[in-house]
PDB file of C-alpha atoms in Angstrom:
ATOM      1  CA  MET J   1       9.007  15.674  -5.037  1.00 88.00           C
ATOM      2  CA  ARG J   2       5.835  15.308  -6.598  1.00 93.00           C
ATOM      3  CA  GLU J   3       3.693  17.700  -6.945  1.00 95.00           C
ATOM      4  CA  GLY J   4       1.497  17.118  -3.441  1.00 96.00           C
ATOM      5  CA  TYR J   5       4.078  15.164  -1.574  1.00 97.00           C
ATOM      6  CA  LYS J   6       6.226  15.704   1.000  1.00 97.00           C
ATOM      7  CA  GLY J   7       8.354  13.613   3.628  1.00 98.00           C
ATOM      8  CA  THR J   8      10.394  15.896   6.125  1.00 98.00           C
ATOM      9  CA  GLY J   9      12.852  13.995   8.689  1.00 98.00           C
ATOM     10  CA  PRO J  10      16.643  12.011   8.973  1.00 98.00           C
ATOM     11  CA  GLY J  11      17.664  10.237   5.871  1.00 97.00           C
ATOM     12  CA  ALA J  12      15.899   9.352   2.302  1.00 96.00           C
ATOM     13  CA  ILE J  13      13.144  10.361   1.556  1.00 97.00           C
ATOM     14  CA  THR J  14      11.493   8.759  -1.556  1.00 95.00           C
ATOM     15  CA  PRO J  15       9.331  10.659  -4.311  1.00 93.00           C
ATOM     16  CA  ASP J  16       5.981  10.146  -3.099  1.00 94.00           C
ATOM     17  CA  GLY J  17       7.270  11.400   1.045  1.00 96.00           C
ATOM     18  CA  CYS J  18       8.287   8.161   2.525  1.00 97.00           C
ATOM     19  CA  ALA J  19      11.269   8.443   4.451  1.00 97.00           C
ATOM     20  CA  VAL J  20      13.517   5.194   3.888  1.00 98.00           C
ATOM     21  CA  GLU J  21      13.834   5.241   7.876  1.00 98.00           C
ATOM     22  CA  LEU J  22      10.646   5.784   9.118  1.00 98.00           C
ATOM     23  CA  TYR J  23       8.738   3.026   7.085  1.00 97.00           C
ATOM     24  CA  SER J  24      12.225   0.687   8.656  1.00 97.00           C
ATOM     25  CA  ARG J  25      10.874   1.558  11.816  1.00 97.00           C
ATOM     26  CA  LEU J  26       7.331   1.107  11.266  1.00 97.00           C
ATOM     27  CA  SER J  27       5.406  -2.726  12.790  1.00 95.00           C
ATOM     28  CA  VAL J  28       3.965  -4.869  10.666  1.00 94.00           C
ATOM     29  CA  GLY J  29       0.977  -4.943  12.616  1.00 91.00           C
ATOM     30  CA  SER J  30      -2.062  -7.924  11.376  1.00 95.00           C
ATOM     31  CA  GLU J  31      -1.790  -7.610   7.425  1.00 96.00           C
ATOM     32  CA  PRO J  32       0.652 -10.783   7.326  1.00 97.00           C
ATOM     33  CA  ASP J  33      -2.397 -12.961   8.597  1.00 97.00           C
ATOM     34  CA  ILE J  34      -4.791 -11.388   6.812  1.00 97.00           C
ATOM     35  CA  ILE J  35      -2.932 -12.507   3.775  1.00 98.00           C
ATOM     36  CA  GLU J  36      -2.009 -15.502   4.679  1.00 98.00           C
ATOM     37  CA  ALA J  37      -5.403 -16.918   5.873  1.00 97.00           C
ATOM     38  CA  ALA J  38      -6.341 -15.420   1.946  1.00 97.00           C
ATOM     39  CA  VAL J  39      -3.928 -17.827  -0.074  1.00 97.00           C
ATOM     40  CA  PRO J  40      -2.973 -21.367  -0.701  1.00 97.00           C
ATOM     41  CA  ALA J  41       0.617 -22.212   1.387  1.00 97.00           C
ATOM     42  CA  GLY J  42       3.861 -21.257   0.164  1.00 97.00           C
ATOM     43  CA  ALA J  43       1.613 -19.102  -3.229  1.00 98.00           C
ATOM     44  CA  HIS J  44       4.161 -17.190  -4.781  1.00 98.00           C
ATOM     45  CA  ILE J  45       3.039 -13.201  -4.238  1.00 98.00           C
ATOM     46  CA  LEU J  46       4.310 -10.596  -5.637  1.00 98.00           C
ATOM     47  CA  GLU J  47       4.395  -7.949  -3.589  1.00 98.00           C
ATOM     48  CA  LEU J  48       3.077  -4.040  -5.874  1.00 98.00           C
ATOM     49  CA  GLY J  49       4.923  -1.296  -3.463  1.00 98.00           C
ATOM     50  CA  SER J  50       7.042  -3.790  -0.809  1.00 98.00           C
ATOM     51  CA  GLY J  51       8.886  -0.824   0.821  1.00 97.00           C
ATOM     52  CA  VAL J  52      11.696  -1.841   2.955  1.00 98.00           C
ATOM     53  CA  GLY J  53       9.969  -5.166   3.214  1.00 98.00           C
ATOM     54  CA  ARG J  54       7.639  -3.682   6.466  1.00 97.00           C
ATOM     55  CA  MET J  55       4.998  -7.057   5.450  1.00 97.00           C
ATOM     56  CA  THR J  56       8.294  -8.816   2.738  1.00 98.00           C
ATOM     57  CA  HIS J  57      10.123 -10.692   5.352  1.00 98.00           C
ATOM     58  CA  PRO J  58       7.127 -11.803   7.629  1.00 98.00           C
ATOM     59  CA  LEU J  59       5.262 -13.117   4.032  1.00 98.00           C
ATOM     60  CA  LEU J  60       9.053 -15.191   3.890  1.00 98.00           C
ATOM     61  CA  GLU J  61       8.757 -16.376   7.059  1.00 98.00           C
ATOM     62  CA  ARG J  62       5.384 -17.969   6.611  1.00 98.00           C
ATOM     63  CA  GLY J  63       7.159 -19.977   3.832  1.00 98.00           C
ATOM     64  CA  PHE J  64       5.716 -17.880   0.825  1.00 98.00           C
ATOM     65  CA  THR J  65       8.200 -16.289  -2.418  1.00 98.00           C
ATOM     66  CA  VAL J  66       8.061 -13.014  -2.778  1.00 98.00           C
ATOM     67  CA  THR J  67       8.770 -11.091  -5.643  1.00 98.00           C
ATOM     68  CA  ALA J  68       9.380  -7.290  -4.330  1.00 98.00           C
ATOM     69  CA  VAL J  69       8.439  -4.431  -6.490  1.00 98.00           C
ATOM     70  CA  ASP J  70       9.304  -0.576  -5.759  1.00 98.00           C
ATOM     71  CA  GLU J  71      10.563   2.681  -7.253  1.00 96.00           C
ATOM     72  CA  SER J  72      12.708   3.272  -4.502  1.00 97.00           C
ATOM     73  CA  ALA J  73      16.000   2.122  -4.623  1.00 97.00           C
ATOM     74  CA  GLU J  74      16.835   3.205  -0.983  1.00 97.00           C
ATOM     75  CA  MET J  75      13.845   0.843  -0.098  1.00 98.00           C
ATOM     76  CA  LEU J  76      14.902  -2.157  -1.885  1.00 98.00           C
ATOM     77  CA  ALA J  77      18.053  -1.685  -0.629  1.00 98.00           C
ATOM     78  CA  ARG J  78      16.522  -2.798   2.923  1.00 98.00           C
ATOM     79  CA  VAL J  79      14.509  -6.213   1.047  1.00 98.00           C
ATOM     80  CA  ARG J  80      16.308  -9.603   2.339  1.00 98.00           C
ATOM     81  CA  GLY J  81      15.327 -13.025   1.030  1.00 97.00           C
ATOM     82  CA  ALA J  82      12.921 -11.574  -2.275  1.00 98.00           C
ATOM     83  CA  ARG J  83      13.463 -10.681  -5.510  1.00 98.00           C
ATOM     84  CA  THR J  84      13.177  -7.102  -5.873  1.00 98.00           C
ATOM     85  CA  VAL J  85      12.590  -5.414  -9.437  1.00 98.00           C
ATOM     86  CA  HIS J  86      13.398  -1.461  -9.304  1.00 98.00           C
ATOM     87  CA  SER J  87      10.067   0.027 -11.029  1.00 98.00           C
ATOM     88  CA  THR J  88       7.089   1.783 -10.972  1.00 97.00           C
ATOM     89  CA  ILE J  89       3.790  -0.183 -10.942  1.00 98.00           C
ATOM     90  CA  GLU J  90       1.611   1.668 -13.878  1.00 97.00           C
ATOM     91  CA  GLY J  91       5.445   0.818 -15.875  1.00 96.00           C
ATOM     92  CA  LEU J  92       6.097  -2.714 -14.016  1.00 98.00           C
ATOM     93  CA  ASP J  93       6.047  -6.253 -17.319  1.00 97.00           C
ATOM     94  CA  LEU J  94       7.447  -9.671 -16.221  1.00 98.00           C
ATOM     95  CA  GLY J  95       6.398 -11.138 -18.692  1.00 97.00           C
ATOM     96  CA  ARG J  96       5.228 -13.602 -16.009  1.00 97.00           C
ATOM     97  CA  LYS J  97       2.073 -14.246 -13.718  1.00 98.00           C
ATOM     98  CA  PHE J  98       1.609 -14.584 -10.026  1.00 98.00           C
ATOM     99  CA  ASP J  99      -0.344 -16.901  -7.898  1.00 98.00           C
ATOM    100  CA  VAL J 100      -0.976 -13.694  -5.590  1.00 98.00           C
ATOM    101  CA  VAL J 101      -0.469  -9.573  -6.633  1.00 98.00           C
ATOM    102  CA  MET J 102      -0.515  -7.668  -4.122  1.00 98.00           C
ATOM    103  CA  LEU J 103      -1.458  -3.910  -3.492  1.00 98.00           C
ATOM    104  CA  ALA J 104      -1.516  -2.904  -0.149  1.00 97.00           C
ATOM    105  CA  SER J 105      -0.153   0.432   1.927  1.00 96.00           C
ATOM    106  CA  PHE J 106      -4.089   1.832   0.235  1.00 97.00           C
ATOM    107  CA  LEU J 107      -2.031   2.941  -3.316  1.00 98.00           C
ATOM    108  CA  VAL J 108      -4.927   2.165  -5.040  1.00 98.00           C
ATOM    109  CA  ASN J 109      -6.268   5.487  -2.947  1.00 98.00           C
ATOM    110  CA  THR J 110      -4.064   7.457  -5.552  1.00 97.00           C
ATOM    111  CA  GLY J 111      -5.105  10.786  -6.241  1.00 97.00           C
ATOM    112  CA  ASP J 112      -3.021  10.433  -9.045  1.00 97.00           C
ATOM    113  CA  ALA J 113      -6.525   8.681 -11.464  1.00 97.00           C
ATOM    114  CA  ASP J 114      -4.778   7.706 -14.622  1.00 97.00           C
ATOM    115  CA  VAL J 115      -2.126   5.849 -11.859  1.00 97.00           C
ATOM    116  CA  ARG J 116      -4.669   4.242 -10.754  1.00 98.00           C
ATOM    117  CA  ARG J 117      -6.047   2.383 -13.623  1.00 98.00           C
ATOM    118  CA  GLY J 118      -2.386   1.931 -13.858  1.00 98.00           C
ATOM    119  CA  MET J 119      -2.072   0.334 -11.269  1.00 98.00           C
ATOM    120  CA  LEU J 120      -4.930  -2.078 -11.084  1.00 98.00           C
ATOM    121  CA  ARG J 121      -4.412  -2.602 -15.107  1.00 98.00           C
ATOM    122  CA  THR J 122      -0.787  -4.360 -13.730  1.00 98.00           C
ATOM    123  CA  CYS J 123      -1.803  -7.068 -11.210  1.00 98.00           C
ATOM    124  CA  ALA J 124      -4.430  -7.595 -13.747  1.00 98.00           C
ATOM    125  CA  ALA J 125      -2.053  -7.764 -15.822  1.00 98.00           C
ATOM    126  CA  HIS J 126       0.323 -10.280 -13.395  1.00 98.00           C
ATOM    127  CA  VAL J 127      -2.590 -12.488 -12.304  1.00 98.00           C
ATOM    128  CA  ALA J 128      -2.328 -16.105 -12.632  1.00 98.00           C
ATOM    129  CA  ASP J 129      -5.592 -18.002 -13.741  1.00 95.00           C
ATOM    130  CA  GLY J 130      -7.056 -18.695 -10.519  1.00 96.00           C
ATOM    131  CA  GLY J 131      -4.590 -15.862  -8.044  1.00 98.00           C
ATOM    132  CA  CYS J 132      -5.928 -13.667  -6.709  1.00 98.00           C
ATOM    133  CA  VAL J 133      -5.514  -9.958  -6.114  1.00 98.00           C
ATOM    134  CA  LEU J 134      -4.486  -9.022  -2.537  1.00 98.00           C
ATOM    135  CA  ILE J 135      -5.854  -4.851  -2.502  1.00 98.00           C
ATOM    136  CA  GLN J 136      -5.639  -3.004   0.877  1.00 98.00           C
ATOM    137  CA  ARG J 137      -7.783  -0.139   0.600  1.00 98.00           C
ATOM    138  CA  GLU J 138      -8.609   2.983   2.902  1.00 98.00           C
ATOM    139  CA  GLY J 139     -10.842   2.674   5.262  1.00 95.00           C
ATOM    140  CA  ALA J 140     -15.056   4.882   4.903  1.00 92.00           C
ATOM    141  CA  ASP J 141     -13.734   6.588   7.558  1.00 94.00           C
ATOM    142  CA  TYR J 142     -10.325   7.570   6.833  1.00 96.00           C
ATOM    143  CA  HIS J 143     -11.076  11.365   5.241  1.00 96.00           C
ATOM    144  CA  SER J 144     -13.686  12.407   8.217  1.00 95.00           C
ATOM    145  CA  ASN J 145     -12.098  10.914  11.533  1.00 95.00           C
ATOM    146  CA  VAL J 146     -10.113  13.573  11.912  1.00 96.00           C
ATOM    147  CA  PRO J 147      -7.450  14.505  13.658  1.00 97.00           C
ATOM    148  CA  ARG J 148      -6.727  11.290  14.975  1.00 97.00           C
ATOM    149  CA  GLU J 149      -3.340   9.513  16.080  1.00 97.00           C
ATOM    150  CA  ARG J 150      -2.383   5.778  17.299  1.00 96.00           C
ATOM    151  CA  VAL J 151       0.293   4.855  19.673  1.00 97.00           C
ATOM    152  CA  ASP J 152       1.944   1.594  18.956  1.00 96.00           C
ATOM    153  CA  PRO J 153       2.644  -0.937  21.556  1.00 95.00           C
ATOM    154  CA  SER J 154       6.320  -0.426  20.485  1.00 93.00           C
ATOM    155  CA  GLY J 155       5.981   3.014  20.958  1.00 95.00           C
ATOM    156  CA  TYR J 156       5.911   5.796  18.848  1.00 98.00           C
ATOM    157  CA  THR J 157       2.902   8.104  17.964  1.00 98.00           C
ATOM    158  CA  VAL J 158       0.886   7.441  13.830  1.00 98.00           C
ATOM    159  CA  ARG J 159      -0.837  11.201  14.178  1.00 98.00           C
ATOM    160  CA  ILE J 160      -3.275  11.693  11.116  1.00 98.00           C
ATOM    161  CA  VAL J 161      -3.080  15.715  11.636  1.00 98.00           C
ATOM    162  CA  SER J 162      -5.243  17.147   8.786  1.00 98.00           C
ATOM    163  CA  VAL J 163      -6.627  16.096   5.301  1.00 98.00           C
ATOM    164  CA  GLU J 164      -7.717  19.574   3.108  1.00 98.00           C
ATOM    165  CA  PRO J 165      -9.329  19.587  -0.987  1.00 98.00           C
ATOM    166  CA  ALA J 166      -6.642  19.533  -2.892  1.00 97.00           C
ATOM    167  CA  GLY J 167      -9.575  19.819  -6.289  1.00 97.00           C
ATOM    168  CA  ASP J 168     -11.167  16.766  -7.908  1.00 96.00           C
ATOM    169  CA  GLY J 169     -12.043  15.276  -5.219  1.00 97.00           C
ATOM    170  CA  VAL J 170      -8.696  14.630  -3.982  1.00 98.00           C
ATOM    171  CA  ASN J 171      -7.063  15.401  -0.007  1.00 98.00           C
ATOM    172  CA  SER J 172      -3.796  16.530   0.664  1.00 98.00           C
ATOM    173  CA  VAL J 173      -3.236  14.558   3.899  1.00 98.00           C
ATOM    174  CA  ARG J 174      -0.731  15.272   6.290  1.00 98.00           C
ATOM    175  CA  ALA J 175       0.468  12.670   8.672  1.00 98.00           C
ATOM    176  CA  GLU J 176       3.222  12.497  11.487  1.00 98.00           C
ATOM    177  CA  TYR J 177       5.120   9.645  13.188  1.00 98.00           C
ATOM    178  CA  ASP J 178       7.267  10.597  16.090  1.00 98.00           C
ATOM    179  CA  PHE J 179       9.534   8.493  17.666  1.00 98.00           C
ATOM    180  CA  PRO J 180      11.895   8.799  20.758  1.00 97.00           C
ATOM    181  CA  ASP J 181      14.317   9.706  19.177  1.00 97.00           C
ATOM    182  CA  ALA J 182      13.281  11.857  15.738  1.00 98.00           C
ATOM    183  CA  ALA J 183      10.114  12.490  14.113  1.00 98.00           C
ATOM    184  CA  TRP J 184       9.091  12.639  10.051  1.00 98.00           C
ATOM    185  CA  THR J 185       6.532  13.875   8.478  1.00 98.00           C
ATOM    186  CA  GLN J 186       4.726  12.839   5.582  1.00 98.00           C
ATOM    187  CA  THR J 187       1.859  14.428   2.882  1.00 98.00           C
ATOM    188  CA  PHE J 188       0.510  13.435   0.460  1.00 98.00           C
ATOM    189  CA  LEU J 189      -2.712  13.207  -2.039  1.00 98.00           C
ATOM    190  CA  ALA J 190      -5.101  10.375  -2.086  1.00 98.00           C
ATOM    191  CA  ARG J 191      -8.478  10.433  -3.462  1.00 98.00           C
ATOM    192  CA  PRO J 192     -11.014   8.767  -1.069  1.00 98.00           C
ATOM    193  CA  LEU J 193     -12.939   5.659  -2.938  1.00 98.00           C
ATOM    194  CA  THR J 194     -16.666   4.738  -2.163  1.00 97.00           C
ATOM    195  CA  GLN J 195     -17.758   0.707  -2.691  1.00 97.00           C
ATOM    196  CA  GLU J 196     -19.304   1.359  -5.194  1.00 97.00           C
ATOM    197  CA  GLN J 197     -16.210   3.243  -6.799  1.00 98.00           C
ATOM    198  CA  PHE J 198     -13.948   1.043  -5.815  1.00 98.00           C
ATOM    199  CA  GLU J 199     -15.200  -1.404  -7.364  1.00 98.00           C
ATOM    200  CA  GLU J 200     -15.944   0.487 -10.822  1.00 98.00           C
ATOM    201  CA  ALA J 201     -12.452   0.444 -10.376  1.00 98.00           C
ATOM    202  CA  LEU J 202     -11.542  -3.005 -10.038  1.00 98.00           C
ATOM    203  CA  ALA J 203     -14.211  -4.169 -12.521  1.00 98.00           C
ATOM    204  CA  GLU J 204     -12.414  -1.246 -15.838  1.00 98.00           C
ATOM    205  CA  ALA J 205      -9.263  -3.241 -14.903  1.00 98.00           C
ATOM    206  CA  GLY J 206     -11.000  -6.300 -15.492  1.00 98.00           C
ATOM    207  CA  LEU J 207     -11.019  -7.412 -11.558  1.00 98.00           C
ATOM    208  CA  GLU J 208     -14.214  -8.609  -9.953  1.00 98.00           C
ATOM    209  CA  VAL J 209     -14.353  -8.765  -5.961  1.00 98.00           C
ATOM    210  CA  THR J 210     -14.612 -11.987  -4.376  1.00 98.00           C
ATOM    211  CA  GLU J 211     -14.816 -11.079  -0.674  1.00 97.00           C
ATOM    212  CA  TYR J 212     -13.804  -8.147   2.061  1.00 98.00           C
ATOM    213  CA  LEU J 213     -11.698 -10.228   4.106  1.00 98.00           C
ATOM    214  CA  THR J 214     -11.222  -8.345   6.695  1.00 97.00           C
ATOM    215  CA  GLU J 215     -14.555  -5.956   9.303  1.00 96.00           C
ATOM    216  CA  ASP J 216     -13.444  -2.582   8.050  1.00 96.00           C
ATOM    217  CA  GLY J 217     -13.629  -3.314   4.424  1.00 97.00           C
ATOM    218  CA  VAL J 218      -9.835  -2.646   3.836  1.00 98.00           C
ATOM    219  CA  TRP J 219      -8.417  -5.379   2.344  1.00 98.00           C
ATOM    220  CA  VAL J 220     -10.577  -7.237   0.008  1.00 98.00           C
ATOM    221  CA  ARG J 221     -10.022 -10.416  -2.939  1.00 98.00           C
ATOM    222  CA  ALA J 222     -10.123 -10.008  -5.971  1.00 98.00           C
ATOM    223  CA  VAL J 223     -10.244 -12.165  -9.352  1.00 98.00           C
ATOM    224  CA  PRO J 224      -9.917 -11.523 -13.058  1.00 97.00           C
ATOM    225  CA  ALA J 225     -13.627 -11.303 -14.426  1.00 96.00           C
ATOM    226  CA  ALA J 226     -15.178 -13.885 -15.911  1.00 84.00           C
TER     227      ALA J 226
END
């Protein structure tokens, strides 16, 4: 387990505190619709941090080709219908480029700035000319609107229980997931980024924002800087 990260509950837990069984149960929401509307039909998507395929599988159903990358072999074992690559994001070098590179799950807000830089460099290195990078970033009130909870239509409850300063602009975030038959927790480190800080981080990697795809600014389309 990485320092500052922890997970509890049934089944395997990844180094960043994610429970494999939990993520196999989480619903996907509107994310595949947002992605589908933002990229060409039939595009080949490089999905960085795919996990168990929560978004991979709906994207495959929509006619996209997906290469799914994750550092957890247990997560990747749940992915069906996509090429899978067992690797960290920051250490990835596939030697080819893709129509779309996707960095979702708020990974850009990782607490480790060097890891974030590596992730964004991987995005820039793997996007084809004329392609795009789709990034999911934390909302403006993610670290201040606490505690909060959401009841999913399928019947489970997600709570962000606490956000505590961990030093150097990083917060320790604790989440709880309650299902009728099981419960999990996850504690992880996250770094809040203003819009300006976010765009500066992209620029450092040679990327520039072309569009905020959602009203809350969470989903972003970027391209290699001219």
